[in-house]
Coordinates of C-alpha atoms in Angstrom, one line a residue:
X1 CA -171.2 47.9 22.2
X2 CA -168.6 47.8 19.6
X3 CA -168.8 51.2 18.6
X4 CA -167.8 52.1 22.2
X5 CA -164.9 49.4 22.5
X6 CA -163.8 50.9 19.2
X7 CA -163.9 54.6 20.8
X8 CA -162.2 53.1 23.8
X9 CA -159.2 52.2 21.8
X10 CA -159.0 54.8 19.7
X11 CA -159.3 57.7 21.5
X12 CA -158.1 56.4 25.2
X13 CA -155.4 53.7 24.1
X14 CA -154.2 55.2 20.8
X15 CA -154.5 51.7 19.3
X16 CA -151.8 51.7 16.1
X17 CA -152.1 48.4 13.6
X18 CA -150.0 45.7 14.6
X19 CA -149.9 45.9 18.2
X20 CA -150.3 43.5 20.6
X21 CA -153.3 43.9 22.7
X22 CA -154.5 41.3 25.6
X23 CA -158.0 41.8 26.8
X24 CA -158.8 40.6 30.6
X25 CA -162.3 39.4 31.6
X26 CA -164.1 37.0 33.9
X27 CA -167.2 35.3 33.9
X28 CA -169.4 38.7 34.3
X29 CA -168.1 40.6 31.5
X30 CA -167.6 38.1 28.9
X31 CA -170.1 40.0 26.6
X32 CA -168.0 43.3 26.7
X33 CA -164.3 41.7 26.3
X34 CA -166.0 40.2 23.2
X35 CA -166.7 43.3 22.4
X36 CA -163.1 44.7 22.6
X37 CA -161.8 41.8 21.0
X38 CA -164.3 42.3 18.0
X39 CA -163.4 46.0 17.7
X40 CA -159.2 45.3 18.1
X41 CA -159.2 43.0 14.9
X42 CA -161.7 45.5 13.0
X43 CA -158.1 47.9 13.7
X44 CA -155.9 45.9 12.5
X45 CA -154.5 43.7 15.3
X46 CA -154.6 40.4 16.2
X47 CA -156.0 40.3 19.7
X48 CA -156.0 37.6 23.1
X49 CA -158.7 37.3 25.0
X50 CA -158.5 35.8 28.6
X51 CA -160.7 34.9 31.3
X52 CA -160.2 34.5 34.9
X53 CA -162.5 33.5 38.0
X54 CA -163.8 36.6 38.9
X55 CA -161.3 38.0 42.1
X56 CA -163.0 38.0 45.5
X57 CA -162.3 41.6 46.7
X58 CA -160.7 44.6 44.5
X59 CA -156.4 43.8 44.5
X60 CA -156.5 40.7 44.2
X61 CA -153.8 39.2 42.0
X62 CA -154.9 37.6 38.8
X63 CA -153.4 33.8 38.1
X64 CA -149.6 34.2 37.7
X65 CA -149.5 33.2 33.8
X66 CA -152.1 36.2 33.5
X67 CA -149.5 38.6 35.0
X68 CA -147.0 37.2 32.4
X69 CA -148.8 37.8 29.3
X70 CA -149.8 41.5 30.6
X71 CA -146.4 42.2 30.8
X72 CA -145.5 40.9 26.6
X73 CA -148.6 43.6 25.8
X74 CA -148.4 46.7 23.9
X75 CA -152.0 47.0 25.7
X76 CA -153.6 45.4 28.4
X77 CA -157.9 46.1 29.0
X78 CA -158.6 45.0 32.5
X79 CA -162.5 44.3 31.7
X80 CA -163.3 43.0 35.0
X81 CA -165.8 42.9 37.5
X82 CA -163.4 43.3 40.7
X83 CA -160.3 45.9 40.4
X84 CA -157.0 45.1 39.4
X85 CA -155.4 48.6 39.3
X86 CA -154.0 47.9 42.7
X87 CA -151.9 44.9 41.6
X88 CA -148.0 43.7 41.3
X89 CA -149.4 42.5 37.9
X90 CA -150.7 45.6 36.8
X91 CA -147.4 47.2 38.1
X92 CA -145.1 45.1 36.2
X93 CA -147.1 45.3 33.0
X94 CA -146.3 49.2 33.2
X95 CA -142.6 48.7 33.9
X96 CA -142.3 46.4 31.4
X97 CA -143.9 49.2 28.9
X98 CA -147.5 47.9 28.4
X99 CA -150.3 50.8 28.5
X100 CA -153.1 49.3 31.0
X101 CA -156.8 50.7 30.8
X102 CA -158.7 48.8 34.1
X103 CA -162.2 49.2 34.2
X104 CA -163.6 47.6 37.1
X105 CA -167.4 47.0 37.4
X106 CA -167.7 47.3 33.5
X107 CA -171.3 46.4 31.8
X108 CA -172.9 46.3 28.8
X109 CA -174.5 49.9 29.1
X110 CA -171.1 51.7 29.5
X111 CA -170.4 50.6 26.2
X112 CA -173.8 51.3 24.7
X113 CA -174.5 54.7 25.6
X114 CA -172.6 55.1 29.0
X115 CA -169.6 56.4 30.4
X116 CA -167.1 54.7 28.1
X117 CA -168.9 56.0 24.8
X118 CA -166.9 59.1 24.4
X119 CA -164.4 60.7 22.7
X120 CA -161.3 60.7 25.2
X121 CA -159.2 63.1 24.2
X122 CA -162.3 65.7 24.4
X123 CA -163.2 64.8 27.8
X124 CA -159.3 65.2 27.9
X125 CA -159.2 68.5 26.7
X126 CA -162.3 69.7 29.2
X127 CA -161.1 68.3 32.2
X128 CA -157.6 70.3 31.4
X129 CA -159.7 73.6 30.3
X130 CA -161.7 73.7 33.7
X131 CA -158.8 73.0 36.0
X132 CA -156.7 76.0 34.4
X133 CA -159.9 77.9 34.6
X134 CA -160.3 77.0 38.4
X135 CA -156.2 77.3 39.1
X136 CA -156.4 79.7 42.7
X137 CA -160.2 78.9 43.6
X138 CA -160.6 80.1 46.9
X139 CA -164.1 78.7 48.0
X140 CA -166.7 76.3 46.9
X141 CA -170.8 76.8 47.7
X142 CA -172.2 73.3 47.0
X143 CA -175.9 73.1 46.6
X144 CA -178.4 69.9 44.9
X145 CA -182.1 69.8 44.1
X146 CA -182.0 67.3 47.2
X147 CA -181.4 70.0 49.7
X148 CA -177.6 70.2 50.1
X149 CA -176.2 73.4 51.2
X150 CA -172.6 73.2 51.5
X151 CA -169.9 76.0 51.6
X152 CA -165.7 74.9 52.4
X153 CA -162.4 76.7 51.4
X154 CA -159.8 75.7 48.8
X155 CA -157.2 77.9 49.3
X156 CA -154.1 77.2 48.7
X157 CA -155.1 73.8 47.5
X158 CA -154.5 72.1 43.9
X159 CA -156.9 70.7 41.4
X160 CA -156.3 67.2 40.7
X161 CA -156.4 67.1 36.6
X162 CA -155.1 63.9 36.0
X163 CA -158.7 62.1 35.5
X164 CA -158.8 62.2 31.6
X165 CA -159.4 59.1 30.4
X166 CA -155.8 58.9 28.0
X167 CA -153.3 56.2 28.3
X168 CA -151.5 56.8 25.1
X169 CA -147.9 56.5 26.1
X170 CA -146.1 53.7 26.9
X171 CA -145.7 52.4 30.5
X172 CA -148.8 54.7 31.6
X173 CA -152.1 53.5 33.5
X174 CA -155.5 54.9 33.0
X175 CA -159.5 53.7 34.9
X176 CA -162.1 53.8 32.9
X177 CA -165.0 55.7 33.2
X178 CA -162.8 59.2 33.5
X179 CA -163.9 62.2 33.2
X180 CA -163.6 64.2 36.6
X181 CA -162.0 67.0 38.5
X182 CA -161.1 66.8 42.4
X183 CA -159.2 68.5 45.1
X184 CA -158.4 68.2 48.5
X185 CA -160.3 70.6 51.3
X186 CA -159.0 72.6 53.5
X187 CA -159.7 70.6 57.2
X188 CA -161.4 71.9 59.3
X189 CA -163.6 75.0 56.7
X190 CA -166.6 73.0 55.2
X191 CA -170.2 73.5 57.0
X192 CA -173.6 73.6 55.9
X193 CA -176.0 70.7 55.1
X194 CA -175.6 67.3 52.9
X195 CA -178.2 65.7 51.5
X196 CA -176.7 62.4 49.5
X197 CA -179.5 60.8 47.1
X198 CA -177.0 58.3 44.8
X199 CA -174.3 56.7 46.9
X200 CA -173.4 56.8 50.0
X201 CA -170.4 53.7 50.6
X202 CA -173.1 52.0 49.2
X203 CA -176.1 52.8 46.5
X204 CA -178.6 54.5 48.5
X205 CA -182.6 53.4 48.3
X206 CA -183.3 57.1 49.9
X207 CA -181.6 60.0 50.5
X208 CA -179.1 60.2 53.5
X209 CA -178.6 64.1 55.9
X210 CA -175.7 64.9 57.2
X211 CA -174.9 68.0 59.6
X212 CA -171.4 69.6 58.7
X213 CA -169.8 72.1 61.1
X214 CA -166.0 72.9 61.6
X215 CA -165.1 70.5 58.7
X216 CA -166.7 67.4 60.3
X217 CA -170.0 64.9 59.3
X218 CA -172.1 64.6 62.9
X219 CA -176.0 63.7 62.9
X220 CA -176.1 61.2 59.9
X221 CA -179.0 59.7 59.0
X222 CA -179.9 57.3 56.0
X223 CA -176.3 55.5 55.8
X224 CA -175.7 53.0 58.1
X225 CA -172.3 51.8 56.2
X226 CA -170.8 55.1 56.0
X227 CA -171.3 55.9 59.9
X228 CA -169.7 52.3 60.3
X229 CA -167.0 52.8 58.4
X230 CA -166.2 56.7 59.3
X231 CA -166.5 55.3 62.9
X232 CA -163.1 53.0 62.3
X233 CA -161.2 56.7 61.7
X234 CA -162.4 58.1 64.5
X235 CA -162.7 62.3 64.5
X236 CA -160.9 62.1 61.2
X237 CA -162.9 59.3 59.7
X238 CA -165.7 62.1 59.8
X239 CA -163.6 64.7 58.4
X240 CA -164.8 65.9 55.1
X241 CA -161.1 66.0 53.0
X242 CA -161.9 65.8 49.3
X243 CA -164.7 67.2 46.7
X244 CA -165.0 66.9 42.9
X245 CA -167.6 67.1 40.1
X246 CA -168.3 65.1 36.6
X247 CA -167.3 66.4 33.8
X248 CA -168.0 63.5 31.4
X249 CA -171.4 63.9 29.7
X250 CA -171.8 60.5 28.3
X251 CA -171.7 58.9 32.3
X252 CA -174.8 58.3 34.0
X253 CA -175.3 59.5 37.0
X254 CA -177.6 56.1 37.9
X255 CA -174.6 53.5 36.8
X256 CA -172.6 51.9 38.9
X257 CA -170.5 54.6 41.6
X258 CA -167.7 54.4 39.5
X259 CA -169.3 56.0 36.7
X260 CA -172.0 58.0 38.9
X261 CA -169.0 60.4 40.2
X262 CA -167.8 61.2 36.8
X263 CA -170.9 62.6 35.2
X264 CA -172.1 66.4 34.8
X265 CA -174.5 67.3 36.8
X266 CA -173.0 65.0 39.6
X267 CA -170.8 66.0 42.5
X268 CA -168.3 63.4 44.9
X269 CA -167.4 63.9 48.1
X270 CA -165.0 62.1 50.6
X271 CA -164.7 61.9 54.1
X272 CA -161.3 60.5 55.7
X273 CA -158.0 60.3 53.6
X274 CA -156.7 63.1 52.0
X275 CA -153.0 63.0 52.2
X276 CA -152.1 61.0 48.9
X277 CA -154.2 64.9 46.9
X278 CA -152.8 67.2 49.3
X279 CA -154.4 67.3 52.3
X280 CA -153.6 66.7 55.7
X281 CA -155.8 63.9 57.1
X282 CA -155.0 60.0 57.0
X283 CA -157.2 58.4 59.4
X284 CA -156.8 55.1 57.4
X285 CA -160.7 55.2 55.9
X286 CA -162.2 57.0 52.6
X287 CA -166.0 57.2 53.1
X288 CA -167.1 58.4 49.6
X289 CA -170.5 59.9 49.0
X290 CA -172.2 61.1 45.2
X291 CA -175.0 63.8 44.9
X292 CA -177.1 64.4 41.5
X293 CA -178.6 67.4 40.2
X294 CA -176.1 69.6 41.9
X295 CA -174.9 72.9 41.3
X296 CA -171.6 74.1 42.0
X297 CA -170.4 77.6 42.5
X298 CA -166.5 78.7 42.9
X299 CA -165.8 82.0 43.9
X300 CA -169.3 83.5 43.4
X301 CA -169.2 82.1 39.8
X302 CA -171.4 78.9 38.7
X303 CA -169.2 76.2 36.9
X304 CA -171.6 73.1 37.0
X305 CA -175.7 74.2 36.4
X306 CA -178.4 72.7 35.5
X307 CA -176.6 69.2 34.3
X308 CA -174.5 71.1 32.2
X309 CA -170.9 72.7 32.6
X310 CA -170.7 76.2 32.3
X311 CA -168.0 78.1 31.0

């Protein structure tokens, strides 16, 4: 696991000598904040490490003399099971000029041979490479070896190339596992067939169909919690408003959703939301979906084959 703390800081932090770097953990990462904290004094700082009770639900505020010390860090790793991007302490550690990495979910195997065991400013330089390659895509055709047959329009829409993995300058904010590229759809365009076999607002056990005509999800079957929670947004909730693929090709496509939607070979769709990337739809829900073994095709030209990124 060290080996992919030390990448971690290295490549995504930019981790200079001296700094003064506070790792974040609860009880169910202990093992992999130990990690960090081996691999920050093997570079020449003098680490803290503390631990919290793990948070209840994802934004939930760490203890108040937490918040403080983020905010007297050069670099703050949020190793945690529960997300703390969303937080005022988060917020005020970047104000106050410290460069945060939150990982949420983290394990062992991310670190081993996972999604965080890779060279950011590669996956950096991809993820930038594809999106200026993609810059005026007009229309997507989505298909997977599970039977998805999906076609929807881009035009006019922009890729979302922010997903890189790099938190290198001060005040800035990164999540960890990166690696992907998204964009918002055009309402109303998408129709066709899914067939989700990962995740589906929850890990699937088998695969879950979906009918898609005139932009909107109708006749699902297989995902109980994502009919549930599309319900809540009503038409819109239903509305199929963002798509993006994995670009990273150390993230496995089985780990947790978080690294699932950022490997090649893997494709991530959302229902609901789309305003905050350009879109038009804010139904108050985000139903979010991940397909394997998918292959992509913008403009009549193949971009993600086989598991592997073409270009």
């Amino acid at each position: 696991m060290e080996e992919g703390a030390r990448l971690v800081l290295t490549t995504s932090a930019g981790l200079r000598a001296g700094e003064k770097v506070l790792v974040v953990i609860d009880e169910g990462t202990r093992s992999v904040g130990e990690a960090f904290l081996t691999a920050a004094k093997g570079l020449g700082t003098d680490p803290a490490l503390l631990e919290i009770r793990a948070r209840a639900t994802d934004g939930e505020e760490p203890p108040e003399p937490v918040g403080t010390a983020m905010a007297a860090a050069d670099l703050v790793l949020l190793a945690t099971t529960r997300s703390l991007t969303h937080t005022h302490a988060r917020r005020s550690a970047n104000r106050a000029g410290a460069r945060v990495i939150s990982m949420p979910g983290i394990e062992e195997g991310m670190l081993r041979q996972g999604g965080l065991a890779t060279d950011w400013a590669k996956i950096h330089e991809v993820v930038r490479r594809t999106a200026r390659r993609l810059r005026g895509a007009r229309e997507v055709h989505l298909t997977s070896a599970a039977g998805t047959d999906l076609s929807f329009s881009l035009e006019g829409r922009d890729w979302i190339s922010e997903d890189t993995g790099l938190c290198t300058r001060k005040g800035t904010v990164t999540t960890l596992p990166a690696g992907e590229l998204f964009i918002a759809v055009v309402e109303g365009t998408a129709s066709g067939r899914l067939v989700v076999d990962v995740h589906f607002e929850e890990r699937l056990r088998g695969p879950a169909t979906a009918q898609i005509a005139d932009g909107t999800a109708s006749r699902i079957v297989g995902a109980q919690a994502a009919v549930d929670a599309m319900n809540r947004g009503g038409k819109d909730g239903r509305a199929l408003g963002r798509f993006g693929f994995g670009l990273n090709p150390q993230a496995r496509v089985m780990g947790p959703h978080l690294e699932a939607e950022k490997a090649v070979g893997s494709a991530h769709l959302g229902f609901g939301d789309n305003l905050v990337i350009g879109g038009k739809i804010h139904p108050g829900v985000r139903v979010e979906c991940i397909l394997s073994e998918v292959r992509v095709e913008v403009d009549s030209r193949a971009v993600i084959e086989k598991g592997r990124l073409v270009e």
